[in-house]
PDB file of C-alpha atoms in Angstrom:
ATOM      1  CA  MET Y   1     -32.458 -44.671  77.378  1.00 74.00           C
ATOM      2  CA  GLN Y   2     -29.066 -44.643  75.679  1.00 81.00           C
ATOM      3  CA  ARG Y   3     -30.319 -46.989  72.957  1.00 87.00           C
ATOM      4  CA  SER Y   4     -33.257 -44.684  72.284  1.00 86.00           C
ATOM      5  CA  LEU Y   5     -30.974 -41.648  72.162  1.00 84.00           C
ATOM      6  CA  LEU Y   6     -28.712 -43.378  69.655  1.00 82.00           C
ATOM      7  CA  GLN Y   7     -31.640 -44.617  67.596  1.00 84.00           C
ATOM      8  CA  HIS Y   8     -33.469 -41.285  67.357  1.00 86.00           C
ATOM      9  CA  ALA Y   9     -30.875 -38.545  67.956  1.00 80.00           C
ATOM     10  CA  ASP Y  10     -30.373 -37.666  64.286  1.00 83.00           C
ATOM     11  CA  GLU Y  11     -34.071 -37.745  63.401  1.00 87.00           C
ATOM     12  CA  PRO Y  12     -36.132 -34.572  63.112  1.00 88.00           C
ATOM     13  CA  GLY Y  13     -38.564 -34.430  66.021  1.00 91.00           C
ATOM     14  CA  ALA Y  14     -36.570 -36.974  68.028  1.00 93.00           C
ATOM     15  CA  LEU Y  15     -37.733 -35.711  71.412  1.00 95.00           C
ATOM     16  CA  LEU Y  16     -41.197 -37.294  71.417  1.00 95.00           C
ATOM     17  CA  PRO Y  17     -40.083 -40.826  70.450  1.00 96.00           C
ATOM     18  CA  ILE Y  18     -37.302 -40.667  73.034  1.00 96.00           C
ATOM     19  CA  LEU Y  19     -39.684 -39.531  75.770  1.00 96.00           C
ATOM     20  CA  HIS Y  20     -42.103 -42.316  74.822  1.00 95.00           C
ATOM     21  CA  ASP Y  21     -39.272 -44.869  75.010  1.00 95.00           C
ATOM     22  CA  VAL Y  22     -38.167 -43.622  78.433  1.00 96.00           C
ATOM     23  CA  GLN Y  23     -41.691 -43.691  79.808  1.00 93.00           C
ATOM     24  CA  ASP Y  24     -42.382 -47.125  78.303  1.00 91.00           C
ATOM     25  CA  ALA Y  25     -39.239 -48.474  79.969  1.00 92.00           C
ATOM     26  CA  LEU Y  26     -39.510 -46.739  83.354  1.00 92.00           C
ATOM     27  CA  GLY Y  27     -43.194 -45.903  83.684  1.00 89.00           C
ATOM     28  CA  TYR Y  28     -42.429 -42.179  83.925  1.00 93.00           C
ATOM     29  CA  ILE Y  29     -39.787 -39.637  82.934  1.00 96.00           C
ATOM     30  CA  PRO Y  30     -37.499 -39.106  85.928  1.00 96.00           C
ATOM     31  CA  ALA Y  31     -36.083 -35.618  86.452  1.00 96.00           C
ATOM     32  CA  HIS Y  32     -32.512 -36.899  86.125  1.00 96.00           C
ATOM     33  CA  THR Y  33     -33.189 -37.984  82.515  1.00 96.00           C
ATOM     34  CA  VAL Y  34     -34.189 -34.488  81.366  1.00 97.00           C
ATOM     35  CA  PRO Y  35     -30.646 -33.013  81.224  1.00 97.00           C
ATOM     36  CA  VAL Y  36     -29.297 -36.154  79.535  1.00 96.00           C
ATOM     37  CA  ILE Y  37     -31.960 -35.976  76.825  1.00 95.00           C
ATOM     38  CA  ALA Y  38     -31.516 -32.211  76.470  1.00 96.00           C
ATOM     39  CA  ASP Y  39     -27.751 -32.521  76.011  1.00 94.00           C
ATOM     40  CA  ALA Y  40     -28.085 -35.361  73.494  1.00 94.00           C
ATOM     41  CA  LEU Y  41     -30.550 -33.380  71.369  1.00 94.00           C
ATOM     42  CA  ASN Y  42     -28.889 -29.979  71.843  1.00 93.00           C
ATOM     43  CA  LEU Y  43     -32.017 -28.631  73.531  1.00 94.00           C
ATOM     44  CA  SER Y  44     -32.402 -26.709  76.754  1.00 97.00           C
ATOM     45  CA  ARG Y  45     -33.625 -28.486  79.863  1.00 97.00           C
ATOM     46  CA  ALA Y  46     -36.586 -26.111  79.832  1.00 97.00           C
ATOM     47  CA  GLU Y  47     -37.573 -27.276  76.339  1.00 97.00           C
ATOM     48  CA  VAL Y  48     -37.544 -30.941  77.360  1.00 96.00           C
ATOM     49  CA  HIS Y  49     -39.315 -30.230  80.645  1.00 96.00           C
ATOM     50  CA  GLY Y  50     -41.896 -28.153  78.771  1.00 95.00           C
ATOM     51  CA  VAL Y  51     -42.749 -31.064  76.483  1.00 95.00           C
ATOM     52  CA  VAL Y  52     -42.970 -33.500  79.418  1.00 94.00           C
ATOM     53  CA  THR Y  53     -45.374 -31.229  81.279  1.00 90.00           C
ATOM     54  CA  TYR Y  54     -47.381 -30.136  78.222  1.00 89.00           C
ATOM     55  CA  TYR Y  55     -48.489 -33.587  77.070  1.00 86.00           C
ATOM     56  CA  HIS Y  56     -50.878 -35.317  79.453  1.00 78.00           C
ATOM     57  CA  HIS Y  57     -49.567 -38.728  78.431  1.00 82.00           C
ATOM     58  CA  PHE Y  58     -46.152 -38.103  79.975  1.00 90.00           C
ATOM     59  CA  ARG Y  59     -45.580 -38.469  83.713  1.00 90.00           C
ATOM     60  CA  ALA Y  60     -42.865 -36.868  85.790  1.00 91.00           C
ATOM     61  CA  GLU Y  61     -43.711 -39.086  88.780  1.00 90.00           C
ATOM     62  CA  PRO Y  62     -44.151 -42.860  88.982  1.00 92.00           C
ATOM     63  CA  ALA Y  63     -47.681 -44.128  88.436  1.00 92.00           C
ATOM     64  CA  GLY Y  64     -49.473 -46.762  90.450  1.00 94.00           C
ATOM     65  CA  ARG Y  65     -49.478 -50.401  89.386  1.00 93.00           C
ATOM     66  CA  HIS Y  66     -52.668 -49.690  87.421  1.00 94.00           C
ATOM     67  CA  VAL Y  67     -53.608 -46.489  85.584  1.00 94.00           C
ATOM     68  CA  ILE Y  68     -57.227 -45.394  85.278  1.00 96.00           C
ATOM     69  CA  GLN Y  69     -58.137 -42.638  82.839  1.00 96.00           C
ATOM     70  CA  ILE Y  70     -61.657 -41.215  82.955  1.00 97.00           C
ATOM     71  CA  CYS Y  71     -62.797 -39.268  79.920  1.00 96.00           C
ATOM     72  CA  ARG Y  72     -63.543 -35.597  80.553  1.00 94.00           C
ATOM     73  CA  ALA Y  73     -64.729 -34.663  77.044  1.00 94.00           C
ATOM     74  CA  GLU Y  74     -68.160 -33.149  76.521  1.00 95.00           C
ATOM     75  CA  ALA Y  75     -69.982 -36.322  75.436  1.00 95.00           C
ATOM     76  CA  CYS Y  76     -68.809 -38.214  78.509  1.00 95.00           C
ATOM     77  CA  GLN Y  77     -69.544 -35.269  80.797  1.00 95.00           C
ATOM     78  CA  SER Y  78     -73.092 -35.126  79.475  1.00 96.00           C
ATOM     79  CA  MET Y  79     -73.540 -38.810  80.321  1.00 96.00           C
ATOM     80  CA  GLY Y  80     -72.214 -38.729  83.883  1.00 96.00           C
ATOM     81  CA  ALA Y  81     -68.428 -38.623  83.753  1.00 96.00           C
ATOM     82  CA  ASP Y  82     -68.307 -36.002  86.528  1.00 96.00           C
ATOM     83  CA  ALA Y  83     -70.185 -38.326  88.870  1.00 97.00           C
ATOM     84  CA  LEU Y  84     -67.989 -41.247  87.795  1.00 98.00           C
ATOM     85  CA  LEU Y  85     -64.824 -39.259  88.494  1.00 98.00           C
ATOM     86  CA  ALA Y  86     -66.148 -38.164  91.900  1.00 97.00           C
ATOM     87  CA  HIS Y  87     -66.982 -41.793  92.713  1.00 98.00           C
ATOM     88  CA  ALA Y  88     -63.516 -42.925  91.572  1.00 98.00           C
ATOM     89  CA  GLU Y  89     -61.845 -40.307  93.766  1.00 98.00           C
ATOM     90  CA  LEU Y  90     -63.816 -41.488  96.804  1.00 98.00           C
ATOM     91  CA  ARG Y  91     -63.293 -45.179  96.026  1.00 97.00           C
ATOM     92  CA  LEU Y  92     -59.544 -44.825  95.467  1.00 97.00           C
ATOM     93  CA  GLY Y  93     -58.918 -42.173  98.118  1.00 96.00           C
ATOM     94  CA  CYS Y  94     -57.075 -39.860  95.738  1.00 96.00           C
ATOM     95  CA  SER Y  95     -57.901 -36.983  93.443  1.00 95.00           C
ATOM     96  CA  ALA Y  96     -57.409 -36.821  89.696  1.00 92.00           C
ATOM     97  CA  HIS Y  97     -53.676 -36.803  88.892  1.00 90.00           C
ATOM     98  CA  GLY Y  98     -53.115 -38.734  92.117  1.00 93.00           C
ATOM     99  CA  THR Y  99     -52.230 -42.239  93.216  1.00 95.00           C
ATOM    100  CA  SER Y 100     -53.980 -44.300  95.856  1.00 96.00           C
ATOM    101  CA  LYS Y 101     -52.117 -44.612  99.165  1.00 95.00           C
ATOM    102  CA  ASP Y 102     -51.422 -48.300  98.549  1.00 94.00           C
ATOM    103  CA  GLY Y 103     -49.843 -47.483  95.171  1.00 93.00           C
ATOM    104  CA  ALA Y 104     -52.303 -49.686  93.325  1.00 95.00           C
ATOM    105  CA  PHE Y 105     -54.065 -47.072  91.166  1.00 96.00           C
ATOM    106  CA  THR Y 106     -53.260 -43.767  89.526  1.00 95.00           C
ATOM    107  CA  LEU Y 107     -56.309 -41.730  88.512  1.00 96.00           C
ATOM    108  CA  GLU Y 108     -55.987 -39.422  85.523  1.00 93.00           C
ATOM    109  CA  PRO Y 109     -58.414 -37.333  83.501  1.00 93.00           C
ATOM    110  CA  ALA Y 110     -58.383 -37.970  79.757  1.00 91.00           C
ATOM    111  CA  PHE Y 111     -59.643 -35.687  77.054  1.00 88.00           C
ATOM    112  CA  CYS Y 112     -61.562 -37.926  74.653  1.00 91.00           C
ATOM    113  CA  LEU Y 113     -60.972 -41.631  74.512  1.00 93.00           C
ATOM    114  CA  GLY Y 114     -62.888 -41.970  71.256  1.00 93.00           C
ATOM    115  CA  LEU Y 115     -65.831 -43.787  72.818  1.00 95.00           C
ATOM    116  CA  CYS Y 116     -68.266 -40.889  72.632  1.00 94.00           C
ATOM    117  CA  ALA Y 117     -71.195 -43.054  71.508  1.00 95.00           C
ATOM    118  CA  SER Y 118     -70.705 -45.281  74.559  1.00 95.00           C
ATOM    119  CA  SER Y 119     -70.057 -42.697  77.235  1.00 94.00           C
ATOM    120  CA  PRO Y 120     -69.066 -42.303  79.949  1.00 97.00           C
ATOM    121  CA  ALA Y 121     -65.815 -44.053  79.109  1.00 97.00           C
ATOM    122  CA  MET Y 122     -62.586 -44.885  80.865  1.00 97.00           C
ATOM    123  CA  THR Y 123     -59.490 -46.971  80.400  1.00 96.00           C
ATOM    124  CA  LEU Y 124     -57.862 -49.295  82.889  1.00 96.00           C
ATOM    125  CA  ASP Y 125     -54.273 -50.027  81.909  1.00 92.00           C
ATOM    126  CA  ASP Y 126     -55.039 -48.791  78.383  1.00 90.00           C
ATOM    127  CA  GLN Y 127     -58.004 -51.173  78.004  1.00 95.00           C
ATOM    128  CA  PRO Y 128     -61.182 -49.256  77.120  1.00 97.00           C
ATOM    129  CA  HIS Y 129     -64.396 -49.618  79.125  1.00 97.00           C
ATOM    130  CA  ALA Y 130     -67.624 -47.967  77.989  1.00 97.00           C
ATOM    131  CA  ARG Y 131     -70.984 -47.038  79.525  1.00 97.00           C
ATOM    132  CA  MET Y 132     -69.343 -46.979  82.929  1.00 97.00           C
ATOM    133  CA  THR Y 133     -71.287 -46.757  86.155  1.00 97.00           C
ATOM    134  CA  PRO Y 134     -69.986 -46.522  89.715  1.00 97.00           C
ATOM    135  CA  LYS Y 135     -70.941 -50.185  90.196  1.00 97.00           C
ATOM    136  CA  ALA Y 136     -69.017 -51.247  87.065  1.00 97.00           C
ATOM    137  CA  PHE Y 137     -66.065 -49.116  88.192  1.00 97.00           C
ATOM    138  CA  ASP Y 138     -66.013 -50.831  91.586  1.00 97.00           C
ATOM    139  CA  ALA Y 139     -66.085 -54.257  89.932  1.00 96.00           C
ATOM    140  CA  LEU Y 140     -63.124 -53.405  87.685  1.00 94.00           C
ATOM    141  CA  VAL Y 141     -61.105 -51.983  90.555  1.00 94.00           C
ATOM    142  CA  ALA Y 142     -61.815 -55.006  92.759  1.00 92.00           C
ATOM    143  CA  GLN Y 143     -60.846 -57.376  89.943  1.00 87.00           C
ATOM    144  CA  ASP Y 144     -57.545 -55.623  89.197  1.00 71.00           C
ATOM    145  CA  ASN Y 145     -56.609 -55.081  92.832  1.00 72.00           C
ATOM    146  CA  ASN Y 146     -56.491 -58.807  93.566  1.00 67.00           C
ATOM    147  CA  PRO Y 147     -52.958 -60.238  93.294  1.00 54.00           C
TER     148      PRO Y 147
END
């Protein structure tokens, strides 16, 4: 984190690149990093916390070993994303914004993955998957849950 602070501190709009660096390194933005970042950028803790909680990409809690994002945009909803999300919640045993009890998967809603013509869409560890069905979802989860 210190390297990122030094690299970006004097840049306009430094907060977002620093938050991205912290999350890339740690997998989330721990609460104890917020005051350090705020002090380095001469911002309030509330300003930094507000950015972390505003952007869906940032996490304040650790994610599972794998992150699943299911698109919630209109095109995907019209093609069955609600049913896919409900199936994913049952299959993983957690709700959206949650992590499975075994820590293997975090399930997150996404708001347009850019695969509207191939909906419903999802990503698994940032890899896009289109025209998803519950059966295809189960196959992906089984494949990525094997050590």
